[in-house]
Structures are given as C-alpha cells and as structure tokens.
C-alpha cells in the first residue's frame, strides 16, 4: 500500500525490487502482472487478470503502456535470465491493469507467473 503521493518512479522501483527478490525462485522467464488501484483485494485481482492478456497487447493508456515497456527493460537488466542462470530475458512481458481508488491510498500488487503456465492446447 503506497501513500497517494507516491510517484511512478517509486512504484516502479518497488515492482523491480519485488521481481529481483523473487529471482530464480519464480521460474524465469516469467510474466509480471501489476494491479494498481481499487482496494488491496482488487489490486491483487487486477494483477492476476493481466496474466490472461496477450503478451503483445499493451495497456490502452499511453502512460501505462510506457511504464510496461520501461519496467520490462529494467527487469531484464537484472540479469536473472532463464531458470536463474543469467542472461537478458528474465521477463517476457510486464502487464498493468488499473482501477480508480480512494484518495487516501494507492494499492499496488505484483503477480509473477512462470511462462510455462501460459501454454495450453485443446484437442477435440
């Protein structure tokens, strides 16, 4: 939970730190889902909802689309790499969903998903 005065840089630093602390335990390369706004429960749901989005689908708001790109670059510069063995592909995407929130709070949630969870096939 951030103070409502928190800026984008402070929130971005925290998101990168969450990913850094997860490191190889999160089974990289992974997808990072971020929920901003609502109440805490909604921000957590939003962070999970992002993981159903197509990886090449940017946020419709240019500000958040830019934040997604910047976060992906910063996260990949961490050098965790696939399976934590090092490299420049720690994350395949950073996806953000937002909701309005009360003026006295700014909830932010991060959900990290292993890339292998996104693969499926259906045969009829």
N, CA, C and O atoms as a MOPAC input file, in Angstrom:
PM7 MOZYME 1SCF
protein

 N      0.85800 1    -1.16700 1     0.00000 1
 C      0.00000 1     0.00000 1     0.00000 1
 C      0.89900 1     1.22300 1     0.00000 1
 O      1.69700 1     1.41900 1     0.91700 1
 N      0.76900 1     2.03000 1    -1.01300 1
 C      1.55500 1     3.24600 1    -1.11900 1
 C      0.73900 1     4.43600 1    -0.64400 1
 O     -0.49200 1     4.41100 1    -0.64100 1
 N      1.45000 1     5.47400 1    -0.24400 1
 C      0.79000 1     6.74500 1     0.02300 1
 C      0.29200 1     7.29900 1    -1.30800 1
 O      0.91500 1     7.06600 1    -2.34400 1
 N     -0.81300 1     8.02200 1    -1.29200 1
 C     -1.33600 1     8.55100 1    -2.55300 1
 C     -0.37700 1     9.54200 1    -3.22000 1
 O     -0.55700 1     9.87900 1    -4.39000 1
 N      0.61900 1    10.00300 1    -2.50100 1
 C      1.60300 1    10.93500 1    -3.07400 1
 C      2.74500 1    10.21300 1    -3.77900 1
 O      3.62800 1    10.86100 1    -4.34200 1
 N      2.74300 1     8.88500 1    -3.75700 1
 C      3.82900 1     8.12600 1    -4.38500 1
 C      3.84100 1     8.39700 1    -5.89100 1
 O      2.80000 1     8.45100 1    -6.54500 1
 N      5.03300 1     8.56100 1    -6.40400 1
 C      5.17700 1     8.79400 1    -7.83100 1
 C      5.42900 1     7.50200 1    -8.59000 1
 O      5.67000 1     6.44900 1    -8.00000 1
 N      5.36700 1     7.60800 1    -9.90000 1
 C      5.57100 1     6.44200 1   -10.76400 1
 C      6.94800 1     5.81800 1   -10.54100 1
 O      7.08600 1     4.59500 1   -10.57600 1
 N      7.96300 1     6.64500 1   -10.31200 1
 C      9.31200 1     6.11000 1   -10.09900 1
 C      9.39100 1     5.26100 1    -8.83600 1
 O     10.01800 1     4.20200 1    -8.83600 1
 N      8.76200 1     5.72000 1    -7.76600 1
 C      8.78000 1     4.96500 1    -6.50400 1
 C      8.07400 1     3.61900 1    -6.67400 1
 O      8.55300 1     2.59200 1    -6.19200 1
 N      6.95400 1     3.63600 1    -7.35100 1
 C      6.20300 1     2.40100 1    -7.57800 1
 C      6.99600 1     1.47200 1    -8.50100 1
 O      7.07300 1     0.26900 1    -8.24800 1
 N      7.57900 1     2.01600 1    -9.56100 1
 C      8.37500 1     1.20100 1   -10.48700 1
 C      9.57400 1     0.58300 1    -9.77300 1
 O      9.88900 1    -0.58600 1    -9.99700 1
 N     10.24300 1     1.34800 1    -8.92200 1
 C     11.37800 1     0.81300 1    -8.16400 1
 C     10.94400 1    -0.36800 1    -7.30100 1
 O     11.65200 1    -1.37100 1    -7.20800 1
 N      9.78200 1    -0.24300 1    -6.67200 1
 C      9.27900 1    -1.31300 1    -5.82000 1
 C      8.95900 1    -2.56700 1    -6.63400 1
 O      9.27300 1    -3.67900 1    -6.21100 1
 N      8.33400 1    -2.38800 1    -7.80600 1
 C      7.99400 1    -3.52800 1    -8.66200 1
 C      9.26200 1    -4.25800 1    -9.08200 1
 O      9.31600 1    -5.48600 1    -9.02300 1
 N     10.28000 1    -3.51900 1    -9.50400 1
 C     11.54200 1    -4.13600 1    -9.90400 1
 C     12.17000 1    -4.85900 1    -8.71800 1
 O     12.74300 1    -5.93600 1    -8.88100 1
 N     12.06800 1    -4.27900 1    -7.53400 1
 C     12.62200 1    -4.91400 1    -6.33600 1
 C     11.89600 1    -6.21700 1    -6.00000 1
 O     12.52500 1    -7.18800 1    -5.57900 1
 N     10.58100 1    -6.23900 1    -6.18400 1
 C      9.80800 1    -7.46500 1    -5.95200 1
 C     10.30800 1    -8.56800 1    -6.88500 1
 O     10.51400 1    -9.70400 1    -6.45700 1
 N     10.50100 1    -8.23200 1    -8.15100 1
 C     10.97500 1    -9.21700 1    -9.12200 1
 C     12.39600 1    -9.65900 1    -8.78300 1
 O     12.71400 1   -10.84600 1    -8.85700 1
 N     13.24000 1    -8.71500 1    -8.41500 1
 C     14.61900 1    -9.03900 1    -8.05200 1
 C     14.65200 1   -10.01200 1    -6.86900 1
 O     15.41800 1   -10.97500 1    -6.87500 1
 N     13.82600 1    -9.75700 1    -5.86400 1
 C     13.78200 1   -10.62600 1    -4.68800 1
 C     13.22500 1   -12.01200 1    -5.01700 1
 O     13.61500 1   -12.99900 1    -4.39300 1
 N     12.31800 1   -12.09100 1    -5.98900 1
 C     11.78400 1   -13.39200 1    -6.40100 1
 C     12.84800 1   -14.17600 1    -7.15200 1
 O     12.95500 1   -15.39400 1    -7.00700 1
 N     13.63600 1   -13.46600 1    -7.95700 1
 C     14.76200 1   -14.06000 1    -8.67300 1
 C     14.44000 1   -15.37700 1    -9.34000 1
 O     13.37900 1   -15.52000 1    -9.94800 1
 N     15.33600 1   -16.34100 1    -9.23700 1
 C     15.13600 1   -17.61800 1    -9.91800 1
 C     14.02700 1   -18.46900 1    -9.30900 1
 O     13.55200 1   -19.40900 1    -9.94700 1
 N     13.60700 1   -18.15700 1    -8.08600 1
 C     12.53900 1   -18.93400 1    -7.44800 1
 C     11.20800 1   -18.79200 1    -8.18600 1
 O     10.31900 1   -19.63000 1    -8.03100 1
 N     11.06900 1   -17.73900 1    -8.98400 1
 C      9.82200 1   -17.50700 1    -9.71300 1
 C      9.81100 1   -18.18900 1   -11.08300 1
 O      8.86700 1   -18.00300 1   -11.85100 1
 N     10.84000 1   -18.97100 1   -11.39900 1
 C     10.91600 1   -19.77000 1   -12.62500 1
 C     10.93400 1   -18.90200 1   -13.89000 1
 O     10.04300 1   -19.00900 1   -14.73300 1
 N     11.94900 1   -18.04800 1   -14.01700 1
 C     12.01500 1   -17.20200 1   -15.20000 1
 C     12.34100 1   -18.00000 1   -16.45800 1
 O     12.91100 1   -19.08500 1   -16.35000 1
 N     12.00800 1   -17.51200 1   -17.62600 1
 C     11.42200 1   -16.18800 1   -17.86100 1
 C      9.93700 1   -16.19000 1   -17.50200 1
 O      9.22000 1   -17.15400 1   -17.77000 1
 N      9.50100 1   -15.11800 1   -16.90600 1
 C      8.13800 1   -15.05800 1   -16.44400 1
 C      7.41500 1   -13.83200 1   -16.96000 1
 O      7.99800 1   -12.96500 1   -17.61100 1
 N      6.13600 1   -13.78300 1   -16.65500 1
 C      5.28500 1   -12.64500 1   -16.98100 1
 C      4.96900 1   -11.96500 1   -15.66000 1
 O      4.60800 1   -12.62200 1   -14.68400 1
 N      5.10500 1   -10.65400 1   -15.63300 1
 C      4.86100 1    -9.87900 1   -14.41900 1
 C      3.53600 1    -9.14100 1   -14.58700 1
 O      3.38800 1    -8.30200 1   -15.47500 1
 N      2.58500 1    -9.46400 1   -13.73000 1
 C      1.29700 1    -8.78400 1   -13.72100 1
 C      1.25800 1    -7.77500 1   -12.59600 1
 O      1.63800 1    -8.08300 1   -11.46600 1
 N      0.79700 1    -6.56500 1   -12.89700 1
 C      0.74400 1    -5.49500 1   -11.90700 1
 C     -0.67700 1    -4.93800 1   -11.85700 1
 O     -1.25400 1    -4.58300 1   -12.88500 1
 N     -1.22700 1    -4.86700 1   -10.65600 1
 C     -2.52500 1    -4.24100 1   -10.44100 1
 C     -2.32400 1    -2.97100 1    -9.63800 1
 O     -1.66800 1    -2.98100 1    -8.59600 1
 N     -2.89100 1    -1.88000 1   -10.12600 1
 C     -2.76200 1    -0.58200 1    -9.45200 1
 C     -4.15700 1    -0.00900 1    -9.25800 1
 O     -4.91600 1     0.14900 1   -10.21400 1
 N     -4.48200 1     0.29900 1    -8.01000 1
 C     -5.74600 1     0.96100 1    -7.72000 1
 C     -6.77200 1     0.03400 1    -7.10600 1
 O     -6.47100 1    -1.09800 1    -6.72800 1
 N     -7.99400 1     0.54000 1    -7.01500 1
 C     -9.06400 1    -0.17800 1    -6.33500 1
 C     -8.77700 1    -0.20500 1    -4.84300 1
 O     -8.24300 1     0.75700 1    -4.29000 1
 N     -9.13200 1    -1.30600 1    -4.19200 1
 C     -8.67600 1    -1.54900 1    -2.82500 1
 C     -7.61200 1    -2.63000 1    -2.93600 1
 O     -7.29800 1    -3.06000 1    -4.04500 1
 N     -7.04600 1    -3.08400 1    -1.81800 1
 C     -5.96700 1    -4.05000 1    -1.93600 1
 C     -6.41600 1    -5.32900 1    -2.62300 1
 O     -5.68700 1    -5.87800 1    -3.45000 1
 N     -7.62000 1    -5.81200 1    -2.28600 1
 C     -8.10100 1    -7.05300 1    -2.89200 1
 C     -8.26000 1    -6.89800 1    -4.40000 1
 O     -7.90300 1    -7.80200 1    -5.15600 1
 N     -8.79100 1    -5.76300 1    -4.84100 1
 C     -8.97500 1    -5.54600 1    -6.27300 1
 C     -7.62900 1    -5.42200 1    -6.97900 1
 O     -7.46500 1    -5.92700 1    -8.09000 1
 N     -6.66600 1    -4.75600 1    -6.34600 1
 C     -5.35100 1    -4.64400 1    -6.99500 1
 C     -4.73600 1    -6.03200 1    -7.18700 1
 O     -4.08700 1    -6.28900 1    -8.20200 1
 N     -4.93800 1    -6.92500 1    -6.21700 1
 C     -4.42700 1    -8.29500 1    -6.35900 1
 C     -5.14500 1    -9.02700 1    -7.49000 1
 O     -4.50500 1    -9.74200 1    -8.26000 1
 N     -6.44700 1    -8.86400 1    -7.60000 1
 C     -7.19400 1    -9.48100 1    -8.69300 1
 C     -6.76500 1    -8.91400 1   -10.05000 1
 O     -6.64200 1    -9.65100 1   -11.02800 1
 N     -6.53900 1    -7.60500 1   -10.09700 1
 C     -6.09100 1    -6.99300 1   -11.34900 1
 C     -4.73500 1    -7.53200 1   -11.77400 1
 O     -4.49600 1    -7.76800 1   -12.95800 1
 N     -3.83800 1    -7.72900 1   -10.79300 1
 C     -2.51500 1    -8.25000 1   -11.13400 1
 C     -2.62200 1    -9.66400 1   -11.69700 1
 O     -1.81700 1   -10.05100 1   -12.54400 1
 N     -3.58600 1   -10.42700 1   -11.24700 1
 C     -3.81700 1   -11.77100 1   -11.78000 1
 C     -4.50000 1   -11.69600 1   -13.14300 1
 O     -4.17800 1   -12.47000 1   -14.04500 1
 N     -5.43600 1   -10.76900 1   -13.29300 1
 C     -6.16800 1   -10.61300 1   -14.56600 1
 C     -5.21000 1   -10.27600 1   -15.70900 1
 O     -5.41000 1   -10.72800 1   -16.83600 1
 N     -4.19400 1    -9.50300 1   -15.43200 1
 C     -3.26600 1    -9.12400 1   -16.50400 1
 C     -2.63200 1   -10.34100 1   -17.14500 1
 O     -2.28100 1   -10.31300 1   -18.32500 1
 N     -2.48200 1   -11.40700 1   -16.37700 1
 C     -1.79900 1   -12.59200 1   -16.87500 1
 C     -2.60500 1   -13.33600 1   -17.92900 1
 O     -2.09600 1   -14.27000 1   -18.54900 1
 N     -3.85800 1   -12.93500 1   -18.14300 1
 C     -4.66600 1   -13.53200 1   -19.20200 1
 C     -4.59100 1   -12.72500 1   -20.50000 1
 O     -5.12100 1   -13.14400 1   -21.52900 1
 N     -3.94300 1   -11.58900 1   -20.44500 1
 C     -3.80600 1   -10.73200 1   -21.62800 1
 C     -2.75600 1   -11.29500 1   -22.57400 1
 O     -1.82800 1   -11.97900 1   -22.14100 1
 N     -2.89900 1   -11.01200 1   -23.85000 1
 C     -1.87300 1   -11.39200 1   -24.81300 1
 C     -0.60800 1   -10.59300 1   -24.52200 1
 O     -0.67600 1    -9.41500 1   -24.17100 1
 N      0.53400 1   -11.23300 1   -24.66700 1
 C      1.79700 1   -10.59600 1   -24.29500 1
 C      2.12100 1    -9.37600 1   -25.13900 1
 O      2.82000 1    -8.47600 1   -24.67400 1
 N      1.63200 1    -9.32700 1   -26.35700 1
 C      1.92700 1    -8.17900 1   -27.22200 1
 C      0.85600 1    -7.09300 1   -27.12700 1
 O      0.87700 1    -6.13900 1   -27.90400 1
 N     -0.06300 1    -7.22500 1   -26.20300 1
 C     -1.15300 1    -6.26700 1   -26.04100 1
 C     -0.80600 1    -5.27200 1   -24.94000 1
 O     -0.87400 1    -5.59600 1   -23.75400 1
 N     -0.43400 1    -4.06400 1   -25.34100 1
 C     -0.07500 1    -3.02000 1   -24.37500 1
 C     -1.31300 1    -2.43700 1   -23.71900 1
 O     -2.42600 1    -2.56100 1   -24.22900 1
 N     -1.09800 1    -1.80400 1   -22.58900 1
 C     -2.17600 1    -1.08300 1   -21.90300 1
 C     -2.70700 1    -0.01400 1   -22.85400 1
 O     -1.91800 1     0.61200 1   -23.56200 1
 N     -4.01600 1     0.21400 1   -22.89100 1
 C     -4.57000 1     1.20600 1   -23.81800 1
 C     -4.17500 1     2.65400 1   -23.50600 1
 O     -4.20800 1     3.50400 1   -24.39600 1
 N     -3.80600 1     2.94100 1   -22.27000 1
 C     -3.36500 1     4.28200 1   -21.89500 1
 C     -1.85600 1     4.39400 1   -22.15400 1
 O     -1.08200 1     3.56200 1   -21.68000 1
 N     -1.44800 1     5.40100 1   -22.88900 1
 C     -0.03500 1     5.54900 1   -23.26200 1
 C      0.90600 1     5.62800 1   -22.05800 1
 O      2.02700 1     5.12100 1   -22.11800 1
 N      0.46300 1     6.25400 1   -20.97300 1
 C      1.30800 1     6.35500 1   -19.78100 1
 C      1.63900 1     4.96200 1   -19.25300 1
 O      2.80200 1     4.64700 1   -19.00100 1
 N      0.60600 1     4.12600 1   -19.08500 1
 C      0.81900 1     2.78900 1   -18.54400 1
 C      1.51500 1     1.87200 1   -19.55200 1
 O      2.29100 1     0.99900 1   -19.16300 1
 N      1.24400 1     2.06600 1   -20.83300 1
 C      1.95500 1     1.28700 1   -21.85800 1
 C      3.45600 1     1.59700 1   -21.79800 1
 O      4.28500 1     0.69600 1   -21.92100 1
 N      3.79300 1     2.85600 1   -21.61100 1
 C      5.19800 1     3.23700 1   -21.46600 1
 C      5.81400 1     2.66900 1   -20.20400 1
 O      6.96900 1     2.24400 1   -20.20400 1
 N      5.03700 1     2.66100 1   -19.12300 1
 C      5.51400 1     2.08800 1   -17.87300 1
 C      5.75600 1     0.58800 1   -18.02700 1
 O      6.73400 1     0.06100 1   -17.49600 1
 N      4.87300 1    -0.10300 1   -18.75100 1
 C      5.07800 1    -1.53100 1   -19.01300 1
 C      6.40500 1    -1.76600 1   -19.74500 1
 O      7.17100 1    -2.65700 1   -19.37800 1
 N      6.66800 1    -0.96900 1   -20.76900 1
 C      7.92000 1    -1.11400 1   -21.53300 1
 C      9.13800 1    -0.81800 1   -20.67000 1
 O     10.12200 1    -1.55700 1   -20.70300 1
 N      9.07200 1     0.26700 1   -19.89400 1
 C     10.20000 1     0.64300 1   -19.03400 1
 C     10.48000 1    -0.42400 1   -17.97500 1
 O     11.63400 1    -0.76900 1   -17.72100 1
 N      9.42400 1    -0.93800 1   -17.36700 1
 C      9.59800 1    -1.98000 1   -16.35300 1
 C     10.20300 1    -3.24600 1   -16.95900 1
 O     11.05900 1    -3.88000 1   -16.34400 1
 N      9.76200 1    -3.61400 1   -18.16000 1
 C     10.31500 1    -4.80500 1   -18.80800 1
 C     11.81200 1    -4.64100 1   -19.05500 1
 O     12.58700 1    -5.56800 1   -18.82500 1
 N     12.21200 1    -3.47000 1   -19.52000 1
 C     13.64200 1    -3.21600 1   -19.73900 1
 C     14.42500 1    -3.30500 1   -18.43000 1
 O     15.48200 1    -3.93400 1   -18.37400 1
 N     13.90500 1    -2.67900 1   -17.38800 1
 C     14.60100 1    -2.68800 1   -16.09200 1
 C     14.68300 1    -4.09000 1   -15.50600 1
 O     15.71100 1    -4.47400 1   -14.94700 1
 N     13.61200 1    -4.84600 1   -15.63200 1
 C     13.59300 1    -6.20600 1   -15.08700 1
 C     14.57000 1    -7.09700 1   -15.85600 1
 O     15.27700 1    -7.90700 1   -15.25700 1
 N     14.60700 1    -6.94900 1   -17.16400 1
 C     15.53600 1    -7.77200 1   -17.94600 1
 C     16.99000 1    -7.37900 1   -17.70600 1
 O     17.88700 1    -8.19900 1   -17.90200 1
 N     17.23300 1    -6.16100 1   -17.29200 1
 C     18.59600 1    -5.73500 1   -16.93300 1
 C     19.07100 1    -6.31600 1   -15.60300 1
 O     20.25000 1    -6.20100 1   -15.26500 1
 N     18.17200 1    -6.93400 1   -14.85000 1
 C     18.56900 1    -7.55900 1   -13.59100 1
 C     19.52200 1    -8.72400 1   -13.83600 1
 O     20.31700 1    -9.07500 1   -12.96300 1
 N     19.44300 1    -9.31900 1   -15.01700 1
 C     20.36000 1   -10.39300 1   -15.37200 1
 C     20.04000 1   -11.74400 1   -14.75700 1
 O     20.89100 1   -12.63400 1   -14.75900 1
 N     18.82600 1   -11.92100 1   -14.22800 1
 C     18.45900 1   -13.21100 1   -13.64200 1
 C     18.44700 1   -14.28200 1   -14.72700 1
 O     19.01200 1   -15.36100 1   -14.54600 1
 N     17.80300 1   -13.98400 1   -15.85500 1
 C     17.78600 1   -14.87900 1   -17.00700 1
 C     16.96000 1   -16.13100 1   -16.82300 1
 O     16.47300 1   -16.41100 1   -15.72700 1
 N     16.80100 1   -16.89200 1   -17.90900 1
 C     16.01200 1   -18.12600 1   -17.85700 1
 C     16.54800 1   -19.09300 1   -16.80100 1
 O     17.75300 1   -19.32700 1   -16.70300 1
 N     15.63500 1   -19.64000 1   -16.02500 1
 C     15.95200 1   -20.58600 1   -14.95500 1
 C     16.92700 1   -20.01900 1   -13.93600 1
 O     17.50400 1   -20.76700 1   -13.14700 1
 N     17.11700 1   -18.70000 1   -13.94300 1
 C     18.01800 1   -18.06600 1   -12.99100 1
 C     19.48400 1   -18.27000 1   -13.32800 1
 O     20.34800 1   -18.06400 1   -12.47700 1
 N     19.77800 1   -18.67500 1   -14.56800 1
 C     21.15400 1   -18.96100 1   -14.96600 1
 C     21.87000 1   -17.75500 1   -15.56600 1
 O     22.98700 1   -17.87800 1   -16.06800 1
 N     21.23300 1   -16.60500 1   -15.51300 1
 C     21.82800 1   -15.39600 1   -16.06700 1
 C     21.36200 1   -15.16200 1   -17.49300 1
 O     20.94600 1   -16.08700 1   -18.19000 1
 N     21.43900 1   -13.93600 1   -17.90200 1
 C     21.01200 1   -13.59100 1   -19.25200 1
 C     20.12900 1   -12.36900 1   -19.25700 1
 O     19.86700 1   -11.76500 1   -18.21700 1
 N     19.67900 1   -12.01500 1   -20.43100 1
 C     18.91500 1   -10.77000 1   -20.56700 1
 C     17.41900 1   -10.98900 1   -20.79500 1
 O     16.71900 1   -10.05600 1   -21.18900 1
 N     16.92100 1   -12.19200 1   -20.55600 1
 C     15.48800 1   -12.44800 1   -20.67400 1
 C     14.97400 1   -13.01100 1   -19.35700 1
 O     14.76900 1   -14.21600 1   -19.21000 1
 N     14.77400 1   -12.12000 1   -18.41900 1
 C     14.20400 1   -12.50800 1   -17.12500 1
 C     12.68600 1   -12.52300 1   -17.21500 1
 O     12.03400 1   -13.38500 1   -16.62500 1
 N     12.12000 1   -11.56600 1   -17.95600 1
 C     10.66500 1   -11.48100 1   -18.12100 1
 C     10.33300 1   -11.37500 1   -19.60500 1
 O     11.07800 1   -10.78300 1   -20.38600 1
 N      9.20700 1   -11.95800 1   -19.97000 1
 C      8.72400 1   -11.86700 1   -21.34200 1
 C      7.80700 1   -10.66400 1   -21.52200 1
 O      7.69100 1   -10.12000 1   -22.62000 1
 N      7.15800 1   -10.25400 1   -20.43600 1
 C      6.25100 1    -9.10800 1   -20.50600 1
 C      5.96300 1    -8.59500 1   -19.10300 1
 O      6.03300 1    -9.33200 1   -18.12000 1
 N      5.63800 1    -7.31500 1   -19.04300 1
 C      5.08500 1    -6.70300 1   -17.83900 1
 C      3.75000 1    -6.11900 1   -18.27200 1
 O      3.69000 1    -5.31500 1   -19.20300 1
 N      2.68800 1    -6.51800 1   -17.60300 1
 C      1.33600 1    -6.11000 1   -17.96700 1
 C      0.67600 1    -5.43900 1   -16.77000 1
 O      0.72000 1    -5.95800 1   -15.65500 1
 N      0.06800 1    -4.28900 1   -17.00600 1
 C     -0.52400 1    -3.49000 1   -15.93100 1
 C     -2.01900 1    -3.32300 1   -16.16600 1
 O     -2.45500 1    -3.06300 1   -17.28700 1
 N     -2.79500 1    -3.47300 1   -15.10700 1
 C     -4.22300 1    -3.13700 1   -15.10100 1
 C     -4.45400 1    -2.14200 1   -13.97700 1
 O     -3.80400 1    -2.21200 1   -12.93400 1
 N     -5.37000 1    -1.22500 1   -14.18800 1
 C     -5.62400 1    -0.17200 1   -13.20500 1
 C     -7.10700 1    -0.06000 1   -12.87200 1
 O     -7.97000 1    -0.52200 1   -13.61900 1
 N     -7.37800 1     0.56400 1   -11.73400 1
 C     -8.73900 1     0.86800 1   -11.30800 1
 C     -8.68500 1     2.14000 1   -10.47000 1
 O     -7.66200 1     2.43200 1    -9.85000 1
 N     -9.77500 1     2.89600 1   -10.44500 1
 C     -9.80900 1     4.06800 1    -9.56300 1
 C     -9.72900 1     3.62500 1    -8.10300 1
 O    -10.14400 1     2.51700 1    -7.76100 1
 N     -9.19800 1     4.48800 1    -7.25500 1
 C     -9.11400 1     4.13900 1    -5.83800 1
 C     -9.39800 1     5.35800 1    -4.97200 1
 O     -9.46500 1     6.48900 1    -5.45400 1
 N     -9.56000 1     5.09700 1    -3.69800 1
 C     -9.81100 1     6.15300 1    -2.72800 1
 C     -8.61300 1     7.09400 1    -2.68400 1
 O     -7.47300 1     6.66100 1    -2.85700 1
 N     -8.85900 1     8.34200 1    -2.46000 1
 C     -7.80700 1     9.35900 1    -2.48800 1
 C     -6.76000 1     9.16300 1    -1.38400 1
 O     -5.66700 1     9.72100 1    -1.47200 1
 N     -7.07900 1     8.38000 1    -0.34900 1
 C     -6.16000 1     8.23300 1     0.78100 1
 C     -5.25000 1     7.00700 1     0.67200 1
 O     -4.47600 1     6.73400 1     1.59000 1
 N     -5.33100 1     6.27100 1    -0.42800 1
 C     -4.49900 1     5.07500 1    -0.54200 1
 C     -4.12600 1     4.83500 1    -2.00400 1
 O     -4.73000 1     5.39500 1    -2.91900 1
 N     -3.13200 1     4.00100 1    -2.19400 1
 C     -2.72000 1     3.62000 1    -3.54300 1
 C     -2.20400 1     2.18500 1    -3.50400 1
 O     -1.00100 1     1.95400 1    -3.38600 1
 N     -3.13000 1     1.21100 1    -3.60500 1
 C     -2.70000 1    -0.18500 1    -3.55900 1
 C     -2.03400 1    -0.61600 1    -4.86800 1
 O     -2.48100 1    -0.25600 1    -5.95700 1
 N     -0.96200 1    -1.38800 1    -4.73700 1
 C     -0.24900 1    -1.93800 1    -5.88700 1
 C      0.07100 1    -3.39700 1    -5.57200 1
 O      0.58400 1    -3.70600 1    -4.49600 1
 N     -0.22700 1    -4.28000 1    -6.50000 1
 C      0.05800 1    -5.70300 1    -6.33700 1
 C      0.86700 1    -6.20300 1    -7.51900 1
 O      0.72400 1    -5.71900 1    -8.64200 1
 N      1.72200 1    -7.18200 1    -7.24600 1
 C      2.53100 1    -7.80300 1    -8.29200 1
 C      2.27200 1    -9.30200 1    -8.26300 1
 O      2.29300 1    -9.92600 1    -7.20300 1
 N      2.02800 1    -9.86800 1    -9.43100 1
 C      1.83500 1   -11.30300 1    -9.56700 1
 C      2.82500 1   -11.79500 1   -10.61000 1
 O      2.80200 1   -11.34100 1   -11.75400 1
 N      3.67600 1   -12.70400 1   -10.23000 1
 C      4.69200 1   -13.22800 1   -11.13600 1
 C      4.27900 1   -14.63900 1   -11.54500 1
 O      4.02400 1   -15.49500 1   -10.69800 1
 N      4.21700 1   -14.86600 1   -12.85900 1
 C      3.79100 1   -16.17000 1   -13.35400 1
 C      4.87000 1   -16.78700 1   -14.22400 1
 O      5.42800 1   -16.13300 1   -15.10500 1
 N      5.15100 1   -18.02700 1   -13.97000 1
 C      6.08400 1   -18.80000 1   -14.78000 1
 C      5.53500 1   -18.89500 1   -16.20800 1
 O      4.33800 1   -19.10700 1   -16.39800 1
 N      6.39700 1   -18.74000 1   -17.20100 1
 C      5.94600 1   -18.77000 1   -18.59200 1
 C      5.28000 1   -20.08800 1   -18.95400 1
 O      4.41200 1   -20.11400 1   -19.82700 1
 N      5.66100 1   -21.16700 1   -18.31200 1
 C      5.09800 1   -22.47500 1   -18.67700 1
 C      3.61500 1   -22.58500 1   -18.34300 1
 O      2.92700 1   -23.43600 1   -18.90500 1
 N      3.10800 1   -21.75100 1   -17.44700 1
 C      1.68200 1   -21.78500 1   -17.12200 1
 C      0.82000 1   -21.22700 1   -18.24000 1
 O     -0.39400 1   -21.43100 1   -18.24200 1
 N      1.41400 1   -20.54000 1   -19.17300 1
 C      0.65400 1   -19.90900 1   -20.24600 1
 C      0.47100 1   -20.81400 1   -21.45700 1
 O     -0.18500 1   -20.41300 1   -22.41800 1
 N      1.01400 1   -21.99300 1   -21.44200 1
 C      0.93900 1   -22.89400 1   -22.59800 1
 C     -0.21500 1   -23.86600 1   -22.41300 1
 O     -0.36100 1   -24.48700 1   -21.36000 1
 N     -1.02200 1   -23.98700 1   -23.44200 1
 C     -2.08600 1   -24.97200 1   -23.39100 1
 C     -2.51200 1   -25.33200 1   -24.80200 1
 O     -2.23200 1   -24.60400 1   -25.75500 1
 N     -3.17100 1   -26.42800 1   -24.92100 1
 C     -3.72600 1   -26.85700 1   -26.20300 1
 C     -5.02500 1   -27.59400 1   -25.92700 1
 O     -5.17300 1   -28.28200 1   -24.91700 1
 N     -5.94600 1   -27.43300 1   -26.83800 1
 C     -7.21600 1   -28.12800 1   -26.71800 1
 C     -7.40400 1   -28.92900 1   -27.99600 1
 O     -7.29600 1   -28.40300 1   -29.10300 1
 N     -7.68500 1   -30.20000 1   -27.81900 1
 C     -7.96100 1   -31.07300 1   -28.95600 1
 C     -9.36600 1   -31.57500 1   -28.85300 1
 O     -9.81100 1   -31.98400 1   -27.78000 1
 N    -10.07300 1   -31.54900 1   -29.96000 1
 C    -11.44500 1   -32.04000 1   -29.99500 1
 C    -11.51400 1   -33.32100 1   -30.78700 1
 O    -12.59200 1   -33.89700 1   -30.93500 1

